[in-house]
Amino acid sequence: TRMEGAHAGLSVAEFSYPLFQAFDFAHLYKTEACRVQIGGSDQWGNMTAGCDFVRRTTGEVVYGVTLPLLTTETGEKLGKSMGNAVWINAARTSPFALYQHLLQTQDADLPRLLRFLTFLPVQEIKKIIAAHTQ
């Protein structure tokens, strides 16, 4: 793992990131009345730091909600921090780039992506996958 070897441990940036996110949540609460923060499940600790900081500094209760990470079949995280994010916004990801990304997606990832990213019924997804594997 990354915590083994000669360069084990946390960098200053990794160690202080929960503090930055806590201050950010407090700022959003004070300036925008933001009471709920939503993020990936890998952000749970950062969110709890923000909720705790807001509670300690203002006496108010705010909330953090996490969602499961979108990952590949091999467990690799999909998203902007991994450099493999796509946006459903032509200004950020061109239609051609989105098409190429989906075309190059591994077959093993398709059932999960169809379940998470479409409104298709599960039975319809099963039919699509069955037809695809023939």
Coordinates of C-alpha atoms in Angstrom, one line a residue:
T1 CA 0.0 0.0 0.0
R2 CA 1.0 3.6 -0.2
M3 CA 1.6 3.7 3.6
E4 CA 4.4 1.2 3.4
G5 CA 8.0 1.8 2.3
A6 CA 10.5 4.6 2.6
H7 CA 8.0 7.4 1.9
A8 CA 5.2 6.2 4.2
G9 CA 2.9 8.5 6.0
L10 CA 0.8 11.5 5.1
S11 CA 2.0 14.6 3.3
V12 CA 1.2 18.0 4.8
A13 CA -1.4 18.5 2.1
E14 CA -3.1 15.2 3.0
F15 CA -3.0 15.9 6.7
S16 CA -4.4 19.4 6.4
Y17 CA -7.1 18.7 3.8
P18 CA -9.9 18.0 6.4
L19 CA -9.1 21.4 7.9
F20 CA -9.4 23.2 4.6
Q21 CA -12.7 21.4 3.8
A22 CA -14.0 22.2 7.3
F23 CA -13.3 25.9 6.8
D24 CA -14.9 25.8 3.4
F25 CA -18.1 24.2 4.8
A26 CA -18.2 26.8 7.5
H27 CA -17.7 29.6 5.0
L28 CA -20.5 28.2 2.8
Y29 CA -22.7 28.0 5.9
K30 CA -22.1 31.5 7.0
T31 CA -22.3 33.2 3.5
E32 CA -24.8 31.0 1.7
A33 CA -26.7 29.2 4.5
C34 CA -25.5 25.9 3.2
R35 CA -26.6 23.2 5.7
V36 CA -25.9 20.0 3.7
Q37 CA -22.7 18.9 2.0
I38 CA -22.8 15.9 -0.4
G39 CA -19.8 14.0 -1.6
G40 CA -18.3 10.6 -2.3
S41 CA -17.9 8.1 0.5
D42 CA -14.1 8.7 0.5
Q43 CA -14.9 12.2 1.8
W44 CA -16.7 11.1 5.0
G45 CA -13.9 12.1 7.3
N46 CA -13.6 15.5 5.7
M47 CA -17.3 16.1 5.9
T48 CA -17.5 15.2 9.6
A49 CA -14.6 17.6 10.3
G50 CA -16.7 20.3 8.6
C51 CA -19.9 19.4 10.5
D52 CA -18.0 19.4 13.8
F53 CA -16.2 22.8 13.0
V54 CA -19.5 24.5 12.1
R55 CA -21.2 23.1 15.3
R56 CA -18.2 24.3 17.5
T57 CA -18.0 27.7 16.0
T58 CA -21.6 28.6 15.5
G59 CA -23.6 26.2 17.7
E60 CA -25.6 25.2 14.6
V61 CA -26.1 21.7 13.2
V62 CA -25.2 21.0 9.6
Y63 CA -25.1 17.7 7.7
G64 CA -22.9 15.6 5.4
V65 CA -24.3 13.0 3.0
T66 CA -22.1 10.5 1.2
L67 CA -22.8 8.5 -1.9
P68 CA -20.9 5.3 -3.0
L69 CA -18.0 6.1 -5.2
L70 CA -18.3 5.3 -8.9
T71 CA -15.5 2.8 -9.6
T72 CA -14.4 0.5 -12.4
E73 CA -14.6 -3.3 -12.1
T74 CA -11.0 -3.3 -10.8
G75 CA -11.9 -0.8 -8.0
E76 CA -10.3 2.3 -9.7
K77 CA -12.1 5.4 -8.7
L78 CA -13.7 7.4 -11.5
G79 CA -13.7 11.1 -11.1
K80 CA -11.8 14.4 -11.4
S81 CA -9.1 13.5 -8.9
M82 CA -8.2 10.5 -10.9
G83 CA -8.0 12.4 -14.2
N84 CA -10.7 10.3 -15.8
A85 CA -13.8 12.5 -15.2
V86 CA -16.3 13.2 -17.9
W87 CA -18.9 15.9 -17.6
I88 CA -22.4 15.8 -19.0
N89 CA -21.9 19.3 -20.2
A90 CA -20.6 20.1 -23.7
A91 CA -18.6 23.1 -22.4
R92 CA -16.5 20.7 -20.1
T93 CA -16.5 17.5 -22.2
S94 CA -17.2 17.6 -25.9
P95 CA -19.9 15.2 -27.3
F96 CA -17.1 13.5 -29.2
A97 CA -14.9 13.1 -26.1
L98 CA -17.9 11.7 -24.1
Y99 CA -18.6 9.3 -27.0
Q100 CA -15.0 8.1 -27.0
H101 CA -14.9 7.7 -23.3
L102 CA -18.1 5.5 -23.3
L103 CA -16.9 3.6 -26.4
Q104 CA -13.6 2.8 -24.6
T105 CA -15.2 1.7 -21.3
Q106 CA -14.4 -1.9 -20.4
D107 CA -17.3 -4.3 -20.9
A108 CA -17.1 -5.4 -17.3
D109 CA -18.0 -1.9 -16.1
L110 CA -21.1 -1.5 -18.3
P111 CA -23.7 -3.2 -16.0
R112 CA -22.7 -1.0 -13.0
L113 CA -22.5 2.2 -15.1
L114 CA -25.9 1.5 -16.6
R115 CA -27.4 1.0 -13.2
F116 CA -25.9 4.2 -11.7
L117 CA -26.1 6.5 -14.7
T118 CA -29.4 5.7 -16.4
F119 CA -33.0 5.5 -15.4
L120 CA -33.4 2.1 -17.2
P121 CA -35.2 -0.6 -15.3
V122 CA -33.0 -3.4 -14.0
Q123 CA -34.7 -5.9 -16.3
E124 CA -33.9 -3.7 -19.3
I125 CA -30.3 -3.4 -18.3
K126 CA -30.1 -7.2 -18.0
K127 CA -31.5 -7.6 -21.5
I128 CA -29.0 -5.1 -22.9
I129 CA -26.1 -6.9 -21.2
A130 CA -27.3 -10.3 -22.3
A131 CA -27.6 -9.1 -25.9
H132 CA -24.1 -7.5 -25.7
T133 CA -22.5 -10.7 -24.5
Q134 CA -23.8 -12.8 -27.4

